[in-house]
Short mmCIF file of C-alpha atoms and ligand atoms in Angstrom, two decimals:
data_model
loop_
_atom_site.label_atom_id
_atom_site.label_comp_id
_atom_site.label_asym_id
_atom_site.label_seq_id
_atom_site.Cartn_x
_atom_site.Cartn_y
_atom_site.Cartn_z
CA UNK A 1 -10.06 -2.21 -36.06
CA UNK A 2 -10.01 -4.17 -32.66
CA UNK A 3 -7.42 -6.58 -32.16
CA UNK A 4 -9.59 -8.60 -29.66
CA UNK A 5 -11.95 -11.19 -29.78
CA UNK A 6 -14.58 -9.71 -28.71
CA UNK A 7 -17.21 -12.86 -28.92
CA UNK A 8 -14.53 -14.64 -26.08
CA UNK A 9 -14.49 -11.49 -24.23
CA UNK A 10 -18.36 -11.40 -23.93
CA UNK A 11 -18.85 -14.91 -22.67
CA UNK A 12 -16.01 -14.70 -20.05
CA UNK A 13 -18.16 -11.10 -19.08
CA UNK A 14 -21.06 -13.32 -18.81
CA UNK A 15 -19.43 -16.73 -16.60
CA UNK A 16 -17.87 -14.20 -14.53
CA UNK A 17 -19.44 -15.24 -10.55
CA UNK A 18 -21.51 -12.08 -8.72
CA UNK A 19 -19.09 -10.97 -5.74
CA UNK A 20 -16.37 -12.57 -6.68
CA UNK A 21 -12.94 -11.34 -7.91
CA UNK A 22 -12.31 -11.59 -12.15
CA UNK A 23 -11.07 -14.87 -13.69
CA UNK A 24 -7.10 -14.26 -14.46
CA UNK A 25 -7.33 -13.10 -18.41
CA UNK A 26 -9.27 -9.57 -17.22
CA UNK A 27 -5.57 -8.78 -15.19
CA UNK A 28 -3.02 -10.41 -17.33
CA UNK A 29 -4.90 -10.86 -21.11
CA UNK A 30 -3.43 -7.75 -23.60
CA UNK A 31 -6.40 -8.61 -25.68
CA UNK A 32 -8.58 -7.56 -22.41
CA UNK A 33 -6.27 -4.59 -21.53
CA UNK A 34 -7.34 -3.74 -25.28
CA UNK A 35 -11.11 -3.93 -24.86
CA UNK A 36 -10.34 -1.75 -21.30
CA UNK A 37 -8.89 0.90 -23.33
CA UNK A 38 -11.65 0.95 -26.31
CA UNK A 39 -14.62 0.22 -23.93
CA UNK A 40 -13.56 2.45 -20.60
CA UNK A 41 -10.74 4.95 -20.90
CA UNK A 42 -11.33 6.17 -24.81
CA UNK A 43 -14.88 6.74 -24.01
CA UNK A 44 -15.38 7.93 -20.20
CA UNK A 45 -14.46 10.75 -18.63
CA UNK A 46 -10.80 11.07 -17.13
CA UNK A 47 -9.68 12.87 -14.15
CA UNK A 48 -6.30 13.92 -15.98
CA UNK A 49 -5.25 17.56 -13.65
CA UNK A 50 -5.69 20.63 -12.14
CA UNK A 51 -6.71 24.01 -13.36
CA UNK A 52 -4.13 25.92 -11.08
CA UNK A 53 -1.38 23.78 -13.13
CA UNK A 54 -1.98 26.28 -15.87
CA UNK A 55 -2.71 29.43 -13.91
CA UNK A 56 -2.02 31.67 -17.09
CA UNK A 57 -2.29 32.05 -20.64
CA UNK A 58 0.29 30.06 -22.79
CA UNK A 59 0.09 27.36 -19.54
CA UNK A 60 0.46 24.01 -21.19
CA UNK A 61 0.64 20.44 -19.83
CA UNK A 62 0.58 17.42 -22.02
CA UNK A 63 -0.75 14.05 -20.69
CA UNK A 64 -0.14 10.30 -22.06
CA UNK A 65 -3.22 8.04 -22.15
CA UNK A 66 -2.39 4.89 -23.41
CA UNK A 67 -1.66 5.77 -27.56
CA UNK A 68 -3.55 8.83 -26.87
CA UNK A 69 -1.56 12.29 -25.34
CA UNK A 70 -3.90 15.42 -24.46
CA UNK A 71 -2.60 18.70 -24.46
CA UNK A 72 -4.24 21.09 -21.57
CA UNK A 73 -3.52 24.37 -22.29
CA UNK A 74 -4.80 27.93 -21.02
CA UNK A 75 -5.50 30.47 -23.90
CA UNK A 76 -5.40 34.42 -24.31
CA UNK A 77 -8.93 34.35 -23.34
CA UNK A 78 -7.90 32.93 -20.34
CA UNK A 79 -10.51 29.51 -21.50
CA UNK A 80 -8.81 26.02 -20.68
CA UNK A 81 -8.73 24.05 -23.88
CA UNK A 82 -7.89 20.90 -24.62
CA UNK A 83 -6.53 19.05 -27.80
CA UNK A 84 -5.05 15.97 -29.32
CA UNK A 85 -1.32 16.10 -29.04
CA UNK A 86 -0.86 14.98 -32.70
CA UNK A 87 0.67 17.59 -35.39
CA UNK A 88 -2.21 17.75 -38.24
CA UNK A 89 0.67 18.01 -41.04
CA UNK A 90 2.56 15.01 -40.57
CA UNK A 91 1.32 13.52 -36.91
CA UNK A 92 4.38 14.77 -34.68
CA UNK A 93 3.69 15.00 -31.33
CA UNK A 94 3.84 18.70 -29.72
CA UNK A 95 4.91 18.37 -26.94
CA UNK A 96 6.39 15.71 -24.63
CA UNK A 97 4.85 14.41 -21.67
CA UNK A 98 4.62 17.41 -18.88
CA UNK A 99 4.10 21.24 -18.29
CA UNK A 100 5.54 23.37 -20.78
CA UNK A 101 4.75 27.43 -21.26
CA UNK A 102 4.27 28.52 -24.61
CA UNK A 103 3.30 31.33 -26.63
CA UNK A 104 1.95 29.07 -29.87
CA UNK A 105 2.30 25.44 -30.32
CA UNK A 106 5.13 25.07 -32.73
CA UNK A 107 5.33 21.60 -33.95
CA UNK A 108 9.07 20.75 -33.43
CA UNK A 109 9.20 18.83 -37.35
CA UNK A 110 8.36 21.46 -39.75
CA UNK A 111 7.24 24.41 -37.45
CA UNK A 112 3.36 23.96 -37.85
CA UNK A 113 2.40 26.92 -35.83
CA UNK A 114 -1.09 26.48 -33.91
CA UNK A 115 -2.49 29.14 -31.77
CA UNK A 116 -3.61 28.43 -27.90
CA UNK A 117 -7.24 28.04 -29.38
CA UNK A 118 -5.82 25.35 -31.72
CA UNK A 119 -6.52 26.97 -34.72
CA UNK A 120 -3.52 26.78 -37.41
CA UNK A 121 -1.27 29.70 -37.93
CA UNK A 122 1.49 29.10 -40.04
CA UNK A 123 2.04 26.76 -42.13
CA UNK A 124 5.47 27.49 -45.01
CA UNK A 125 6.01 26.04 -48.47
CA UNK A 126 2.46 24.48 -48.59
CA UNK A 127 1.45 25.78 -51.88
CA UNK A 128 -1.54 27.49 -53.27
CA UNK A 129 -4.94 25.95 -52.48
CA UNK A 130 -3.48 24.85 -49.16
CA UNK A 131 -6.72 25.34 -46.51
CA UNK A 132 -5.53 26.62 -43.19
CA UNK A 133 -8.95 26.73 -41.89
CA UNK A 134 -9.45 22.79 -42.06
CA UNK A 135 -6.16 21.81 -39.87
CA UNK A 136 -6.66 23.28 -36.72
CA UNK A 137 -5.93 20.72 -33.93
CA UNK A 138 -8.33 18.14 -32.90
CA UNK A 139 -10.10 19.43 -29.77
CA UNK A 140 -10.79 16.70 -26.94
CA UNK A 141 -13.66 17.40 -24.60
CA UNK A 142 -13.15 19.03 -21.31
CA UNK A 143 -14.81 19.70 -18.09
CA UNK A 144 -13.31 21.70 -15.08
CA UNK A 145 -15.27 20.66 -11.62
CA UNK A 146 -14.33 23.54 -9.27
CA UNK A 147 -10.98 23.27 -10.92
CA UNK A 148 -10.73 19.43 -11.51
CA UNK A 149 -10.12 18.82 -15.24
CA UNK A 150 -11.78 15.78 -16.82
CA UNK A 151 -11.20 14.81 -20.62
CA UNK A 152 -13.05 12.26 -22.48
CA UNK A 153 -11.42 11.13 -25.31
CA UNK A 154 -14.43 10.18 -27.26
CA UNK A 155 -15.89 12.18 -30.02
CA UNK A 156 -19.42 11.61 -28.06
CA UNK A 157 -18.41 12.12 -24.39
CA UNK A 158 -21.19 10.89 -21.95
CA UNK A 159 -23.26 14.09 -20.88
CA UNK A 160 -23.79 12.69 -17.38
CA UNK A 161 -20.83 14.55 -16.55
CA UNK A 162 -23.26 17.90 -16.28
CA UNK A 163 -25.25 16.08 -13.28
CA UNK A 164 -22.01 15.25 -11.88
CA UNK A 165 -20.55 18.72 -11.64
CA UNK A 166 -24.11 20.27 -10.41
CA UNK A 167 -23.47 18.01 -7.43
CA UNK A 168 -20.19 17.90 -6.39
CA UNK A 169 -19.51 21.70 -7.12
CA UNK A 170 -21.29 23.06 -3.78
CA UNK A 171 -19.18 19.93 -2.06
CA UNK A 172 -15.73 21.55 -3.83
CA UNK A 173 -16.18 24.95 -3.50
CA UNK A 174 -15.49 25.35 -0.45
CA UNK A 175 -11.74 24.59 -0.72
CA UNK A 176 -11.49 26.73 -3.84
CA UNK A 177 -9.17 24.99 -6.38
CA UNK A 178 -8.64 27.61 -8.10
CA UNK A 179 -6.78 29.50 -5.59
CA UNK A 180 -4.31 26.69 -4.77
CA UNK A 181 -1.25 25.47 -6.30
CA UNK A 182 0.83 21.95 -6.71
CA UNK A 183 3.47 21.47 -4.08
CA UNK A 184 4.62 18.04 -4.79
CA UNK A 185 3.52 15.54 -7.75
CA UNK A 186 4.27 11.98 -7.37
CA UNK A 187 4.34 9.37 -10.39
CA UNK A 188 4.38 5.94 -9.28
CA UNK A 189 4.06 2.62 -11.53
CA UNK A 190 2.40 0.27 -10.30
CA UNK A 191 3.38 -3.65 -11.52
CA UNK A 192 -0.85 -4.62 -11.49
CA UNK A 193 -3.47 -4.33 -13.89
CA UNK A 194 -5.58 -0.85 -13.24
CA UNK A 195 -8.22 -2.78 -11.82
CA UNK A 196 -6.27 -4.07 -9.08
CA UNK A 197 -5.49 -0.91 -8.71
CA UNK A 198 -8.96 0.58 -7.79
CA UNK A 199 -10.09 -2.54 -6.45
CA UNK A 200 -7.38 -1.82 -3.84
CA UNK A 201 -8.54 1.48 -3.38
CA UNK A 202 -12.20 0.61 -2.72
CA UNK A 203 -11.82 -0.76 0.02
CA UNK A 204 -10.22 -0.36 3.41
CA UNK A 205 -10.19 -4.08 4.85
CA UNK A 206 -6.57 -3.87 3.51
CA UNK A 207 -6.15 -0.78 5.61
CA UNK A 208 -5.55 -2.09 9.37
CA UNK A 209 -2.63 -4.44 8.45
CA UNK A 210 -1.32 -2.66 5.65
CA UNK A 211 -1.14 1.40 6.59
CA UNK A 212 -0.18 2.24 9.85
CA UNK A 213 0.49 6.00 8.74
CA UNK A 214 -2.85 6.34 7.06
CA UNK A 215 -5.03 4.84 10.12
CA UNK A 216 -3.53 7.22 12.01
CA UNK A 217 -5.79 10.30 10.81
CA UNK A 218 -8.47 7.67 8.44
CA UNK A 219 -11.04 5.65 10.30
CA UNK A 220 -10.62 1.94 8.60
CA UNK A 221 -14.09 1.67 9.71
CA UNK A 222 -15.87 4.47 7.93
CA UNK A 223 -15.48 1.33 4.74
CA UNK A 224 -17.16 -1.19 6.44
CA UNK A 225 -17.26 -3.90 9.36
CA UNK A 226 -19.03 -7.01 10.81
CA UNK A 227 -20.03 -5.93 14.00
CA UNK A 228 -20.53 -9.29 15.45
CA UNK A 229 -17.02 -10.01 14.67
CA UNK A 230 -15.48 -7.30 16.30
CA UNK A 231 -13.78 -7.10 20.11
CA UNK A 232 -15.71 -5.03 22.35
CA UNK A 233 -12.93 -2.51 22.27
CA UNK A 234 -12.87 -2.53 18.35
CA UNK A 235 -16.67 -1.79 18.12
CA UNK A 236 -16.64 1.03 20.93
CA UNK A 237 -14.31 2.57 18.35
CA UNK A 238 -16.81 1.73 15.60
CA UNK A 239 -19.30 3.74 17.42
CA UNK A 240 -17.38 6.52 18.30
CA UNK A 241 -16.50 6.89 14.47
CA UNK A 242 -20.52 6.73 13.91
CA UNK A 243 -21.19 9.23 16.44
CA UNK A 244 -18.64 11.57 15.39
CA UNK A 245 -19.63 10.75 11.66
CA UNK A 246 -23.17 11.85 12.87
CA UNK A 247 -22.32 14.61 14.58
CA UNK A 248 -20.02 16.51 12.19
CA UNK A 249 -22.10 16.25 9.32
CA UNK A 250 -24.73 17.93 11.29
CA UNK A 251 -21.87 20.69 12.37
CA UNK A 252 -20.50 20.88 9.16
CA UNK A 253 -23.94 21.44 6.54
CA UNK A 254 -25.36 23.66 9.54
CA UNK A 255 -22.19 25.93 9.05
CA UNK A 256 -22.87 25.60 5.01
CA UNK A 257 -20.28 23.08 4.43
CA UNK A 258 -22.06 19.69 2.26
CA UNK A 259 -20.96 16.79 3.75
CA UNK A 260 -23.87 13.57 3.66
CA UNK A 261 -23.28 10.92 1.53
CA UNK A 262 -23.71 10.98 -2.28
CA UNK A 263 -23.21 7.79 -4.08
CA UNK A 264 -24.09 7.42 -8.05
CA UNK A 265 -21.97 3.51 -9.00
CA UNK A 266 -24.76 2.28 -10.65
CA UNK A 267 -24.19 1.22 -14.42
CA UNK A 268 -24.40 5.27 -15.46
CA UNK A 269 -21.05 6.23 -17.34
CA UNK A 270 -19.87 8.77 -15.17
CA UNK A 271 -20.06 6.99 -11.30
CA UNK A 272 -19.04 8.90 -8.49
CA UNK A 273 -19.26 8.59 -4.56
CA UNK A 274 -18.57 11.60 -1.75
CA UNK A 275 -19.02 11.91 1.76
CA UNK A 276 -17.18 14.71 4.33
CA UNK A 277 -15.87 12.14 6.90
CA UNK A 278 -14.33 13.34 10.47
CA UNK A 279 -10.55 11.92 10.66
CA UNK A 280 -9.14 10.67 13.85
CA UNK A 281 -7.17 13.27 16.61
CA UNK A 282 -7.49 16.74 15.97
CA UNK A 283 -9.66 16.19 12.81
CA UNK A 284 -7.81 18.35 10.89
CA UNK A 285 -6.03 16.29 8.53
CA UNK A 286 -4.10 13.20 7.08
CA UNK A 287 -1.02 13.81 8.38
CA UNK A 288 1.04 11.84 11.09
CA UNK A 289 -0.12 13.70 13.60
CA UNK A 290 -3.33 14.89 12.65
CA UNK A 291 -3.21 18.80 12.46
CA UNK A 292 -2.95 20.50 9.81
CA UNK A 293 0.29 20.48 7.25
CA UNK A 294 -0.36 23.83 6.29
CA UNK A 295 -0.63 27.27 8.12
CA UNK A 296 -2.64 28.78 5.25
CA UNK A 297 -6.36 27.09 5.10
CA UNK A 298 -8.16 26.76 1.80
CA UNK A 299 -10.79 28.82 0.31
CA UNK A 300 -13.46 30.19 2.84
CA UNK A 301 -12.64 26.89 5.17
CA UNK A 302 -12.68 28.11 8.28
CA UNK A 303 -13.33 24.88 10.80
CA UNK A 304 -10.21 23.69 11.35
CA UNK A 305 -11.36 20.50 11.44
CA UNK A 306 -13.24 19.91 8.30
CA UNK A 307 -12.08 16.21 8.02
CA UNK A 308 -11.37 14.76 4.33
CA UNK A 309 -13.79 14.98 1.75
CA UNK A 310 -13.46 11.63 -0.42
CA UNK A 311 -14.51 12.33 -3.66
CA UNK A 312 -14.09 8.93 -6.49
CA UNK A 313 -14.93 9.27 -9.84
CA UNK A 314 -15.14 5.96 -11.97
CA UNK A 315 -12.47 5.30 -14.04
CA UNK A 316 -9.50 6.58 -12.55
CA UNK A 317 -9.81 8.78 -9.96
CA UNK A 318 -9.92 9.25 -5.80
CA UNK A 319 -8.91 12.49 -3.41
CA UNK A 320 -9.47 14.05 -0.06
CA UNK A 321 -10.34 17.47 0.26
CA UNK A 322 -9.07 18.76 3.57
CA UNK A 323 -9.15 22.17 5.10
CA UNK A 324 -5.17 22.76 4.82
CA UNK A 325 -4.86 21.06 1.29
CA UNK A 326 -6.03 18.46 -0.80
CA UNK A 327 -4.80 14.94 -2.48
CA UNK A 328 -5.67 13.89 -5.69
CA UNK A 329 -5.07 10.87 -7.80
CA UNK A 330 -5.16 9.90 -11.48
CA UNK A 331 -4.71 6.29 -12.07
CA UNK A 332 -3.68 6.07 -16.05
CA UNK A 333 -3.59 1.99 -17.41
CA UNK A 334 0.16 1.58 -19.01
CA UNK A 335 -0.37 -1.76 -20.24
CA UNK A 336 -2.26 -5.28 -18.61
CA UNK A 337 0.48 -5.47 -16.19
CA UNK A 338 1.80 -2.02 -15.25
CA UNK A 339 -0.32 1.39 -14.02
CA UNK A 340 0.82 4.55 -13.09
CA UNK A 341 -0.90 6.36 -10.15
CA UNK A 342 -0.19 10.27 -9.93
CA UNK A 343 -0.43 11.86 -6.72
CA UNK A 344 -0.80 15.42 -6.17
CA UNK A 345 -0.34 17.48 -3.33
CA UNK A 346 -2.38 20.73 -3.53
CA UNK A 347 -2.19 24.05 -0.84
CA UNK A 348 -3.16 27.43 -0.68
CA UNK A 349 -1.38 29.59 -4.16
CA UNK A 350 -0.02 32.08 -1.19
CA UNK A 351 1.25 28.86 1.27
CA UNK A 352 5.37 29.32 1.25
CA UNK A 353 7.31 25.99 1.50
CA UNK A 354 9.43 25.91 4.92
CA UNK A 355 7.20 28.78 6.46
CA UNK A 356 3.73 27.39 6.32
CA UNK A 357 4.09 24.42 5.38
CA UNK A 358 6.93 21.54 5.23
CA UNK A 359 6.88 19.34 2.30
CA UNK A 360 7.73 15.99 4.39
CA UNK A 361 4.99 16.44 6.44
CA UNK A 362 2.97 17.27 3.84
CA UNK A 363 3.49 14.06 1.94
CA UNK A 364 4.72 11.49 3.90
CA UNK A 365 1.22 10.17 4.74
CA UNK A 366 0.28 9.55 1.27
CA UNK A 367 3.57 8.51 0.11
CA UNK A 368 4.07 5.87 2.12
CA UNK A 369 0.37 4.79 2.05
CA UNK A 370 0.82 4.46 -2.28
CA UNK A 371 4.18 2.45 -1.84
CA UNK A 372 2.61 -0.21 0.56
CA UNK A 373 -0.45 -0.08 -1.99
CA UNK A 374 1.45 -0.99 -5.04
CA UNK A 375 3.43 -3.59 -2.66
CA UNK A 376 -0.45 -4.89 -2.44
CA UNK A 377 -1.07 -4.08 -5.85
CA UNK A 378 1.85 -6.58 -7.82
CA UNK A 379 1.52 -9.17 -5.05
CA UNK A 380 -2.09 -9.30 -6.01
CA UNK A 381 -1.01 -9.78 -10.01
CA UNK A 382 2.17 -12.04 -9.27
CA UNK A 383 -0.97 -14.06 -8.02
CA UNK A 384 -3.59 -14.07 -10.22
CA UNK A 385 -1.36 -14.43 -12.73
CA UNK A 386 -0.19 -18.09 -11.60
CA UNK A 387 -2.12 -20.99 -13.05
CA UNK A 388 -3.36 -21.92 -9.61
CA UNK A 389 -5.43 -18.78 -9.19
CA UNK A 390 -9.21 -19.01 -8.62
CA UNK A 391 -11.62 -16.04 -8.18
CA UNK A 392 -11.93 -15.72 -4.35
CA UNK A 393 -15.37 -13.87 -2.90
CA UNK A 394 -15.60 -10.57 -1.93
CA UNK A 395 -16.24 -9.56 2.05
CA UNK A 396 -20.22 -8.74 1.96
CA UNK A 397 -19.26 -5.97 4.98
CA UNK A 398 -15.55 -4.56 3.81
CA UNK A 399 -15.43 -5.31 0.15
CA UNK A 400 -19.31 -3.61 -1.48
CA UNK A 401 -17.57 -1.14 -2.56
CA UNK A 402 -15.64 -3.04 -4.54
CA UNK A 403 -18.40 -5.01 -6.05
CA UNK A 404 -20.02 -1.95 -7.02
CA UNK A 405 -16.83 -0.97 -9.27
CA UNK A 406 -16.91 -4.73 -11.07
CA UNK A 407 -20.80 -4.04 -11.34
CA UNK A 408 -20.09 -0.83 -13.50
CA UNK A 409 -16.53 -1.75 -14.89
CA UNK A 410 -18.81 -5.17 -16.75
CA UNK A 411 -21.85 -3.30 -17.36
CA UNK A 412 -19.47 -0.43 -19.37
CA UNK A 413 -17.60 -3.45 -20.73
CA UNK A 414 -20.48 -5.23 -21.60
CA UNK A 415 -22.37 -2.05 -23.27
CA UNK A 416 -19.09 -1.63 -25.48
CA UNK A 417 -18.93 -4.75 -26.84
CA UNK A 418 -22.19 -5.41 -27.31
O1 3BY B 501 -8.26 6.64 -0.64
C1 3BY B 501 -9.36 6.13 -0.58
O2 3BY B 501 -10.31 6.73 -1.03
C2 3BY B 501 -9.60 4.79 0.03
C3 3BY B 501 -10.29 4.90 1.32
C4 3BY B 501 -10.18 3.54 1.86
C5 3BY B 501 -9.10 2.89 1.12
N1 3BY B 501 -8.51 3.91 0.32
C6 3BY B 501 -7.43 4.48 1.04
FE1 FES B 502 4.29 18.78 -37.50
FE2 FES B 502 5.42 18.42 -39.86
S1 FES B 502 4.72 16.91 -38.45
S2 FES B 502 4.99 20.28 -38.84
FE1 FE B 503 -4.55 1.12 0.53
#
């Protein structure tokens, strides 16, 4: 049953002006935040977490998406599973929102007792002719890529994700997920619809006035300029970021480290976009100073200054490999208005907090970078919210990136409804 009208949807789909920003219902409409969670997050893949957050068997996490909740959870067989957080006796959830260790699944009402591989254990009092076999918990699809866990809640999960994982896995494996843990997660809500929210982070014209910490170790310009616009100071630093751009790659595939550009945001289901790119100073990482947080490196990383490794996945997701740890984000719609964006801060299993790394420095790049984001973010929906609002044009040089998003975000949309 939808509760949206999907006939009004389709024709605001179809006024909506190339290169140019959505009319106000796709930010503020529930109806549309409806169609958003049918059309694109129950039937795409989600970047959700990390395989080192359940190193072990009886490992569980449980994640919230939208009505849905997904329990992660790491079996005696040492597989990663993952199931539908919804008790098949009387609907209870499992577990609450988080990681939790456990040696079944006990459903807190009446004590259901599922096994790690979902399958149903106990049940009491349920009679004769009660079938065990037929109430094993609902399995939801899931992919690890080197270690990043995507779900899809759909019964018939796009199989593009295959291609996806043959090509970013030689890009990943080099900083070997598997071997790291998380030192610091971050939940942050966000007062904006979730496509302000990646709009925001497809580009980086908002990043010279807005993230002073971030520019420090991020070339703004690695997302886009109009040379003829720039001083002639601004575009010797343009070049320098193309010649070091040119030269690391070569550095970095010669030593066996994939860096060029790979960039799939065409209408397919499961879009994605990479590229290796040097950072600023000592190239070593996105820090305030540049060098690496961490003492211990990752995986077999042994160029100290491997740069960041951007890696977006459509829906929801964004990180930055580095050589000393890695950044990930999982941007998960609460309703038209709100988003959460989790942050987490990945290093080395062996790295010691206070003797290789410091957890301040670690973070504070990032952190501060989200808070002026979702300062960006609810400005932008305190405005398109207000009658006055028109749809403004995207920057042909700064702002493609963005386009290509809407592109696939109406062509999904679109194929949903119709
Ligand atoms: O985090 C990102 O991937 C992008 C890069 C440019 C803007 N935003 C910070
Ligand atoms: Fe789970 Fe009753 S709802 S055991
Ligand atoms: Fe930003």
């Amino acid at each position: 049953m939808t509760n949206y009208d999907i006939a009004a949807i389709r024709d605001l789909v179809a006024r909506r002006r190339p290169r140019h920003a959505l009319e106000s219902a796709f930010y503020t409409s529930p109806e549309i935040f409806a169609a958003d969670m049918d059309a694109i997050f129950n039937r795409h893949w989600l970047y959700v977490a990390v395989e080192c957050e359940v190193p072990e068997p009886g490992d569980a996490l449980a994640v919230d998406i939208g009505k849905s909740s997904v329990i992660i959870v790491r079996g005696d067989d040492a597989q990663v599973r993952a199931f539908h957080n919804v008790c098949r006796h009387r609907g209870a959830r499992l577990l609450p929102p988080g990681p939790a260790l456990v040696g079944n699944l006990v459903c807190p009402y009446h004590a259901w007792t599922y096994g790690l591989d979902g399958a149903l254990k106990f049940a009491e009092h349920m009679g004769d002719g009660f079938d065990r076999a037929c109430l094993g918990l609902r399995p939801v699809a899931l992919r690890s890529m080197a270690g990043l866990l995507f779900v899809c809640l759909s019964d018939d999960p796009p199989d593009d994700i295959d291609d996806v994982v043959r090509q970013m896995e030689p890009y990943l494996a080099p900083h070997d997920l598997k071997n790291t843990r998380v030192a610091h997660t971050a939940d942050l809500i966000e007062y904006g619809n979730w496509k302000l929210v990646l709009e925001n982070n497809r580009e980086c014209y908002h990043c010279m006035p807005n993230h002073p910490e971030l520019t420090i170790p991020l070339f703004a310009y690695g997302f886009g300029f109009a040379p003829e616009e720039l001083s002639a100071e601004d575009l010797a630093q343009a070049e320098r970021y193309e010649t070091l751009r040119r030269t690391s790659h070569d550095r970095w595939e010669a030593a066996g480290l994939p860096s060029r550009l790979i960039e799939h945001l065409d209408d397919r289901p499961t879009g994605f976009r990479t590229e290796r790119l040097p950072l600023d100073g000592s190239g070593e990482s996105q820090t305030m100073d540049t060098m690496a947080a961490c003492r211990v490196p990752l995986g077999t990383l042994r160029d100290k200054a491997a740069g960041g490794l951007h890696f977006w996945t459509q829906p929801n997701a964004w990180h930055h490999f580095m050589g000393d740890h890695v950044v990930t984000f999982s941007v998960i719609p609460l309703d038209e208005g709100r988003t959460l964006v989790r942050t987490k801060w990945l290093v080395h299993k062996d790295a010691v907090e206070g003797r290789d790394y410091d957890l301040e420095n670690l973070t504070s790049v990032w952190n501060a970078t989200n808070r002026q984001d979702a300062d960006l973010v609810e400005m932008t929906q305190r405005g398109v919210a207000d009658p006055a609002y028109v749809p403004g044009p995207y920057s042909p040089h700064t702002e493609g990136l963005v386009e290509k998003f809407m592109e696939w975000y109406l062509a999904r949309l679109k194929a949903h409804l119709g």
